[in-house]
Amino acid sequence: MTGAGSGLVGIVLVSHSAPVAEAVAELARGLAVGGPDAPMAPVAAAGGTADGGLGTSAERILAAAREVDRGAGVALLADLGSSVLTVKALLADDELPPGSRLVDAPFLEGAVAAMVAASAGVPLPAVESAAAEAYAYRKA
Amino acid sequence: MRDADFFRRWMAAAAAAVEQEADRLTELDSPIGDADHGSNMLRGFIAVRAALDAEAPATPGAVLQLAGRTLISTVGGASGPLYGTLLRRTGKELGEAAEVSDDELCKALYAGVGAVALLGGAAPGDKTMLDALVPGVAALNTSYRAAGDAADNGAQATVPMLARKGRASYLGERSIGHQDPGATSSALLLGALADVADASGGQR
């Protein structure tokens, strides 16, 4: 167990682009708002390379995960290619906080679902399945 | 037996080869990728060279693990975690021995290539770096030069393949007719290993 009850699940959004990661975090925050006194899960954006280009930065991912870790686990959502592979490589080497998980979900829709669920105080597996369910929503 | 210095020379030779071929790697990555493989690999291997100079790891395993970690942190594209995993896993397999045999290196590289396949979810024939690494490491049982040559042939054999992984896979049939840049850089890595083994004598 990853310190259940000690805090909310944290969320990290890993994108090839810093503006994309920031904007999706902003959208997820906006739609997760429950009310003036409702808790909001911590979310951090890890977008782009260290020099501001398109790509993935392992350092940004590690910093974001540490920032949102409250002891209840960290759900990481990634967009494409190197975002996914870098998170997997960091997990394989145990570099991320204990209880970190790469969530298999669509990036934007999954981020919103994960934020809503995490802000409701549910544990990491429930945050994960909320995000993964976003795959099942057909648009046409 | 091969000591840490052999592995430092391998990484230095790989960095030199990437430096020399960076433009060609980017050129190969232009029609089917996002035209940054050469610059990404160059950034990664320049950082590897600097990290090895600064820390001077004392064992073969530590050299490869530091190189792998550095690639994951600095490359910025998918080749970072893929090559990083290859070297780090190979280094972990070598353990803490001060010297390793050619057979031990061969076995460790097998494990490294397996970790790359698992991470990327790819198999030989998908037009990826595995198409150079798998035949290359298999030929290492014969000699270092055979490994370099087999990897090179494997890279050339990606030309008629249909890409099934990565950005190139979005192109479908249009990915056919282009040599895979990742297989090409993998051939550089094993070619550098063959050069260093030749130069140090004691062919297996």
Short mmCIF file of C-alpha atoms in Angstrom, two decimals:
data_model
loop_
_atom_site.label_atom_id
_atom_site.label_comp_id
_atom_site.label_asym_id
_atom_site.label_seq_id
_atom_site.Cartn_x
_atom_site.Cartn_y
_atom_site.Cartn_z
CA MET A 1 0.00 0.00 0.00
CA THR A 2 1.20 3.49 -0.70
CA GLY A 3 0.28 5.43 2.40
CA ALA A 4 -3.50 5.39 1.94
CA GLY A 5 -5.32 8.16 3.74
CA SER A 6 -2.19 10.28 4.05
CA GLY A 7 -3.11 12.51 1.13
CA LEU A 8 -4.54 12.83 -2.35
CA VAL A 9 -3.15 11.04 -5.37
CA GLY A 10 -0.90 13.36 -7.38
CA ILE A 11 -1.10 13.72 -11.15
CA VAL A 12 1.71 14.40 -13.63
CA LEU A 13 1.03 15.33 -17.24
CA VAL A 14 3.90 14.44 -19.58
CA SER A 15 3.71 15.96 -23.06
CA HIS A 16 6.12 16.69 -25.91
CA SER A 17 5.11 20.32 -25.55
CA ALA A 18 5.30 22.55 -22.47
CA PRO A 19 2.26 24.65 -23.52
CA VAL A 20 0.22 21.48 -24.14
CA ALA A 21 1.07 20.03 -20.72
CA GLU A 22 0.30 23.35 -18.99
CA ALA A 23 -2.95 23.87 -20.87
CA VAL A 24 -4.21 20.34 -20.17
CA ALA A 25 -3.33 20.78 -16.48
CA GLU A 26 -5.25 24.07 -16.46
CA LEU A 27 -8.28 22.47 -18.12
CA ALA A 28 -8.21 19.52 -15.70
CA ARG A 29 -7.99 21.90 -12.72
CA GLY A 30 -10.90 23.93 -14.02
CA LEU A 31 -13.16 20.93 -14.54
CA ALA A 32 -12.17 19.25 -11.26
CA VAL A 33 -13.27 22.20 -9.12
CA GLY A 34 -15.92 20.89 -6.71
CA GLY A 35 -16.65 24.01 -4.70
CA PRO A 36 -14.93 26.68 -2.65
CA ASP A 37 -13.95 24.28 0.15
CA ALA A 38 -13.54 21.08 -1.91
CA PRO A 39 -10.03 19.68 -2.06
CA MET A 40 -8.14 19.75 -5.37
CA ALA A 41 -5.63 17.02 -6.22
CA PRO A 42 -2.11 18.29 -6.94
CA VAL A 43 -1.30 18.28 -10.65
CA ALA A 44 1.97 19.22 -12.35
CA ALA A 45 2.92 19.66 -15.99
CA ALA A 46 6.11 18.10 -17.39
CA GLY A 47 6.16 19.25 -21.00
CA GLY A 48 8.92 19.67 -23.56
CA THR A 49 12.68 19.36 -23.24
CA ALA A 50 14.85 21.18 -20.69
CA ASP A 51 15.72 23.85 -23.29
CA GLY A 52 12.08 24.48 -24.15
CA GLY A 53 11.95 22.39 -27.34
CA LEU A 54 9.55 19.64 -28.35
CA GLY A 55 10.35 16.34 -26.67
CA THR A 56 10.64 14.76 -23.25
CA SER A 57 12.73 15.69 -20.23
CA ALA A 58 13.34 13.02 -17.57
CA GLU A 59 14.32 15.76 -15.12
CA ARG A 60 11.05 17.61 -15.61
CA ILE A 61 9.11 14.39 -15.04
CA LEU A 62 11.03 13.60 -11.85
CA ALA A 63 10.60 17.16 -10.52
CA ALA A 64 6.87 17.16 -11.30
CA ALA A 65 6.34 13.75 -9.63
CA ARG A 66 8.15 14.87 -6.47
CA GLU A 67 6.13 18.09 -6.44
CA VAL A 68 2.73 16.33 -6.46
CA ASP A 69 3.64 13.33 -4.26
CA ARG A 70 1.58 13.39 -1.04
CA GLY A 71 2.29 9.78 -0.14
CA ALA A 72 -0.84 8.38 -1.80
CA GLY A 73 0.80 7.60 -5.12
CA VAL A 74 1.33 9.51 -8.35
CA ALA A 75 -0.60 8.91 -11.58
CA LEU A 76 1.43 9.83 -14.67
CA LEU A 77 -0.29 10.43 -18.00
CA ALA A 78 1.82 10.70 -21.15
CA ASP A 79 1.04 11.72 -24.72
CA LEU A 80 3.28 10.13 -27.38
CA GLY A 81 6.42 8.06 -28.06
CA SER A 82 9.25 9.34 -25.90
CA SER A 83 6.86 10.68 -23.22
CA VAL A 84 5.58 7.14 -22.65
CA LEU A 85 8.98 5.46 -23.00
CA THR A 86 10.76 7.88 -20.66
CA VAL A 87 8.17 7.37 -17.91
CA LYS A 88 8.46 3.59 -18.37
CA ALA A 89 12.26 3.75 -18.20
CA LEU A 90 12.12 5.87 -15.01
CA LEU A 91 9.64 3.43 -13.45
CA ALA A 92 11.85 0.48 -14.39
CA ASP A 93 14.70 2.08 -12.50
CA ASP A 94 12.61 3.00 -9.44
CA GLU A 95 13.48 6.67 -9.83
CA LEU A 96 9.93 7.97 -9.39
CA PRO A 97 8.26 8.31 -5.93
CA PRO A 98 6.92 5.05 -4.44
CA GLY A 99 3.47 4.23 -5.79
CA SER A 100 3.99 6.01 -9.11
CA ARG A 101 2.06 4.51 -12.03
CA LEU A 102 1.95 5.17 -15.76
CA VAL A 103 -1.77 5.38 -16.51
CA ASP A 104 -2.98 3.91 -19.80
CA ALA A 105 -5.46 6.59 -20.85
CA PRO A 106 -6.07 9.23 -23.52
CA PHE A 107 -4.01 12.26 -22.53
CA LEU A 108 -6.55 15.07 -22.25
CA GLU A 109 -9.71 13.15 -21.41
CA GLY A 110 -7.76 10.90 -19.06
CA ALA A 111 -6.24 13.92 -17.31
CA VAL A 112 -9.67 15.42 -16.61
CA ALA A 113 -11.07 12.09 -15.36
CA ALA A 114 -8.01 11.47 -13.19
CA MET A 115 -8.20 14.98 -11.69
CA VAL A 116 -11.91 14.67 -10.87
CA ALA A 117 -11.38 11.24 -9.28
CA ALA A 118 -8.21 12.19 -7.40
CA SER A 119 -9.80 15.38 -6.07
CA ALA A 120 -12.63 13.23 -4.68
CA GLY A 121 -10.00 11.49 -2.57
CA VAL A 122 -10.16 8.02 -4.12
CA PRO A 123 -7.05 5.77 -4.06
CA LEU A 124 -4.67 5.35 -6.98
CA PRO A 125 -6.28 2.24 -8.57
CA ALA A 126 -9.62 4.10 -8.76
CA VAL A 127 -7.93 7.17 -10.26
CA GLU A 128 -6.33 4.87 -12.82
CA SER A 129 -9.58 3.21 -13.83
CA ALA A 130 -11.40 6.54 -14.04
CA ALA A 131 -8.75 7.76 -16.48
CA ALA A 132 -8.70 4.51 -18.46
CA GLU A 133 -12.49 4.60 -18.85
CA ALA A 134 -12.07 7.69 -20.99
CA TYR A 135 -10.97 5.32 -23.79
CA ALA A 136 -14.50 3.87 -23.89
CA TYR A 137 -16.22 7.18 -24.68
CA ARG A 138 -16.95 7.15 -28.42
CA LYS A 139 -17.31 10.48 -30.18
CA ALA A 140 -18.99 9.34 -33.37
CA MET B 1 38.90 -9.94 -20.42
CA ARG B 2 37.54 -6.42 -20.84
CA ASP B 3 37.95 -3.74 -18.18
CA ALA B 4 36.25 -0.40 -17.53
CA ASP B 5 38.70 1.33 -19.85
CA PHE B 6 37.55 -0.85 -22.76
CA PHE B 7 33.96 0.22 -22.13
CA ARG B 8 34.93 3.90 -21.83
CA ARG B 9 36.70 3.59 -25.18
CA TRP B 10 33.58 1.94 -26.64
CA MET B 11 31.41 4.85 -25.52
CA ALA B 12 33.98 7.38 -26.79
CA ALA B 13 34.09 5.61 -30.18
CA ALA B 14 30.28 5.56 -30.28
CA ALA B 15 30.22 9.30 -29.53
CA ALA B 16 32.74 9.93 -32.32
CA ALA B 17 30.72 7.83 -34.78
CA VAL B 18 27.49 9.64 -33.86
CA GLU B 19 29.31 12.95 -34.25
CA GLN B 20 30.54 11.97 -37.70
CA GLU B 21 27.19 10.57 -38.85
CA ALA B 22 24.79 12.97 -37.12
CA ASP B 23 23.79 14.72 -40.34
CA ARG B 24 23.15 11.40 -42.08
CA LEU B 25 21.00 10.17 -39.16
CA THR B 26 18.91 13.34 -39.33
CA GLU B 27 18.66 13.01 -43.11
CA LEU B 28 17.33 9.44 -42.71
CA ASP B 29 14.90 10.71 -40.05
CA SER B 30 13.50 13.42 -42.34
CA PRO B 31 11.21 11.43 -44.68
CA ILE B 32 9.78 9.08 -42.02
CA GLY B 33 10.57 10.70 -38.65
CA ASP B 34 10.71 14.17 -37.14
CA ALA B 35 14.19 14.98 -38.44
CA ASP B 36 15.94 15.12 -35.09
CA HIS B 37 17.58 11.71 -34.62
CA GLY B 38 21.08 12.96 -35.40
CA SER B 39 20.90 16.01 -33.16
CA ASN B 40 19.23 14.04 -30.35
CA MET B 41 21.84 11.27 -30.44
CA LEU B 42 24.64 13.82 -30.64
CA ARG B 43 23.36 15.71 -27.61
CA GLY B 44 23.07 12.42 -25.72
CA PHE B 45 26.51 11.08 -26.55
CA ILE B 46 28.26 14.40 -25.91
CA ALA B 47 26.67 14.24 -22.44
CA VAL B 48 27.77 10.60 -22.05
CA ARG B 49 31.37 11.55 -22.86
CA ALA B 50 31.27 14.41 -20.35
CA ALA B 51 29.69 12.23 -17.64
CA LEU B 52 32.26 9.46 -18.11
CA ASP B 53 35.11 11.99 -17.99
CA ALA B 54 33.72 13.59 -14.84
CA GLU B 55 32.91 10.43 -12.89
CA ALA B 56 35.36 7.86 -14.33
CA PRO B 57 33.37 4.77 -13.24
CA ALA B 58 35.64 1.91 -12.18
CA THR B 59 33.81 -1.14 -13.57
CA PRO B 60 32.35 -2.10 -16.98
CA GLY B 61 28.87 -2.30 -15.46
CA ALA B 62 29.15 1.17 -13.93
CA VAL B 63 30.36 2.68 -17.22
CA LEU B 64 27.35 1.38 -19.13
CA GLN B 65 24.87 2.23 -16.38
CA LEU B 66 26.10 5.82 -16.20
CA ALA B 67 26.01 6.10 -20.00
CA GLY B 68 22.46 4.74 -20.09
CA ARG B 69 21.23 7.03 -17.33
CA THR B 70 22.78 10.02 -19.11
CA LEU B 71 21.06 9.14 -22.42
CA ILE B 72 17.66 8.90 -20.73
CA SER B 73 18.12 12.34 -19.17
CA THR B 74 19.52 14.20 -22.15
CA VAL B 75 18.30 12.86 -25.51
CA GLY B 76 14.71 14.19 -25.37
CA GLY B 77 13.32 11.78 -27.98
CA ALA B 78 12.36 8.10 -27.93
CA SER B 79 15.95 7.04 -28.64
CA GLY B 80 16.87 8.32 -25.14
CA PRO B 81 14.89 5.82 -23.08
CA LEU B 82 15.49 3.07 -25.68
CA TYR B 83 19.31 3.37 -25.87
CA GLY B 84 19.38 4.28 -22.18
CA THR B 85 17.57 1.06 -21.34
CA LEU B 86 19.87 -0.95 -23.64
CA LEU B 87 23.03 0.29 -21.94
CA ARG B 88 21.70 0.42 -18.40
CA ARG B 89 20.26 -3.09 -18.52
CA THR B 90 23.45 -4.43 -20.12
CA GLY B 91 25.47 -2.70 -17.40
CA LYS B 92 23.29 -4.15 -14.65
CA GLU B 93 23.78 -7.64 -16.09
CA LEU B 94 27.55 -7.15 -15.98
CA GLY B 95 27.28 -6.51 -12.25
CA GLU B 96 30.21 -5.15 -10.26
CA ALA B 97 33.03 -7.18 -11.78
CA ALA B 98 36.22 -5.24 -12.53
CA GLU B 99 36.65 -7.23 -15.76
CA VAL B 100 34.20 -9.17 -17.87
CA SER B 101 34.68 -11.88 -20.50
CA ASP B 102 33.47 -11.61 -24.08
CA ASP B 103 30.86 -14.27 -23.31
CA GLU B 104 29.59 -12.28 -20.33
CA LEU B 105 29.31 -9.16 -22.48
CA CYS B 106 27.45 -11.13 -25.14
CA LYS B 107 24.98 -12.47 -22.59
CA ALA B 108 24.51 -9.06 -20.99
CA LEU B 109 23.84 -7.44 -24.38
CA TYR B 110 21.18 -10.07 -25.04
CA ALA B 111 19.46 -9.00 -21.84
CA GLY B 112 19.82 -5.35 -22.84
CA VAL B 113 18.25 -5.96 -26.25
CA GLY B 114 15.42 -7.90 -24.59
CA ALA B 115 14.74 -4.93 -22.32
CA VAL B 116 14.58 -2.60 -25.34
CA ALA B 117 12.07 -4.92 -27.05
CA LEU B 118 9.94 -5.00 -23.92
CA LEU B 119 10.05 -1.21 -23.43
CA GLY B 120 9.18 -0.35 -27.02
CA GLY B 121 6.83 -3.29 -27.58
CA ALA B 122 8.56 -3.98 -30.90
CA ALA B 123 9.84 -7.14 -32.60
CA PRO B 124 12.34 -7.71 -35.43
CA GLY B 125 10.70 -6.77 -38.74
CA ASP B 126 8.91 -3.72 -37.32
CA LYS B 127 11.56 -1.38 -38.86
CA THR B 128 13.18 -0.30 -35.59
CA MET B 129 16.59 -0.39 -33.91
CA LEU B 130 15.89 -4.06 -33.07
CA ASP B 131 16.40 -4.94 -36.74
CA ALA B 132 20.08 -4.04 -36.30
CA LEU B 133 20.53 -5.00 -32.63
CA VAL B 134 19.07 -8.51 -32.78
CA PRO B 135 21.21 -9.85 -35.68
CA GLY B 136 24.19 -7.82 -34.40
CA VAL B 137 24.17 -9.29 -30.91
CA ALA B 138 23.46 -12.77 -32.31
CA ALA B 139 26.62 -12.51 -34.44
CA LEU B 140 28.66 -11.47 -31.41
CA ASN B 141 29.01 -15.20 -30.69
CA THR B 142 31.30 -15.29 -33.73
CA SER B 143 33.28 -12.06 -33.43
CA TYR B 144 32.98 -8.36 -32.70
CA ARG B 145 33.50 -7.54 -36.37
CA ALA B 146 30.77 -10.01 -37.36
CA ALA B 147 28.45 -8.24 -34.91
CA GLY B 148 29.18 -4.84 -36.45
CA ASP B 149 28.68 -6.17 -39.97
CA ALA B 150 25.46 -8.02 -39.11
CA ALA B 151 24.04 -4.89 -37.48
CA ASP B 152 24.95 -2.86 -40.55
CA ASN B 153 23.28 -5.41 -42.86
CA GLY B 154 20.28 -5.44 -40.52
CA ALA B 155 19.98 -1.65 -40.78
CA GLN B 156 20.13 -1.80 -44.59
CA ALA B 157 17.49 -4.55 -44.57
CA THR B 158 14.99 -2.12 -42.99
CA VAL B 159 14.63 -0.22 -46.31
CA PRO B 160 11.77 -2.36 -47.73
CA MET B 161 10.06 -2.79 -44.36
CA LEU B 162 6.75 -1.28 -43.29
CA ALA B 163 7.15 0.70 -40.04
CA ARG B 164 4.97 -0.61 -37.24
CA LYS B 165 6.26 1.50 -34.35
CA GLY B 166 6.82 5.16 -33.63
CA ARG B 167 6.07 8.18 -35.75
CA ALA B 168 7.01 6.38 -38.98
CA SER B 169 4.13 3.92 -38.44
CA TYR B 170 1.65 6.78 -38.99
CA LEU B 171 2.91 6.92 -42.59
CA GLY B 172 1.82 3.36 -43.38
CA GLU B 173 3.00 2.26 -46.82
CA ARG B 174 4.89 5.52 -47.30
CA SER B 175 7.40 4.34 -44.70
CA ILE B 176 8.56 1.69 -47.20
CA GLY B 177 11.74 2.51 -49.14
CA HIS B 178 13.56 4.38 -46.37
CA GLN B 179 16.28 3.05 -44.08
CA ASP B 180 15.33 3.23 -40.43
CA PRO B 181 17.40 5.86 -38.58
CA GLY B 182 17.28 3.97 -35.26
CA ALA B 183 18.56 0.76 -36.85
CA THR B 184 21.29 2.88 -38.45
CA SER B 185 22.45 4.39 -35.16
CA SER B 186 22.34 0.91 -33.57
CA ALA B 187 24.71 -0.28 -36.29
CA LEU B 188 27.01 2.65 -35.42
CA LEU B 189 27.01 1.56 -31.77
CA LEU B 190 27.97 -2.05 -32.58
CA GLY B 191 30.43 -0.88 -35.27
CA ALA B 192 32.15 1.25 -32.61
CA LEU B 193 32.35 -1.81 -30.36
CA ALA B 194 34.00 -3.79 -33.18
CA ASP B 195 36.52 -0.98 -33.83
CA VAL B 196 37.48 -0.80 -30.16
CA ALA B 197 37.80 -4.60 -29.92
CA ASP B 198 40.00 -4.65 -33.05
CA ALA B 199 42.20 -1.90 -31.69
CA SER B 200 42.66 -3.60 -28.33
CA GLY B 201 43.57 -6.92 -29.96
CA GLY B 202 42.74 -10.16 -28.24
CA GLN B 203 39.98 -10.99 -30.69
CA ARG B 204 37.66 -13.59 -29.30
#
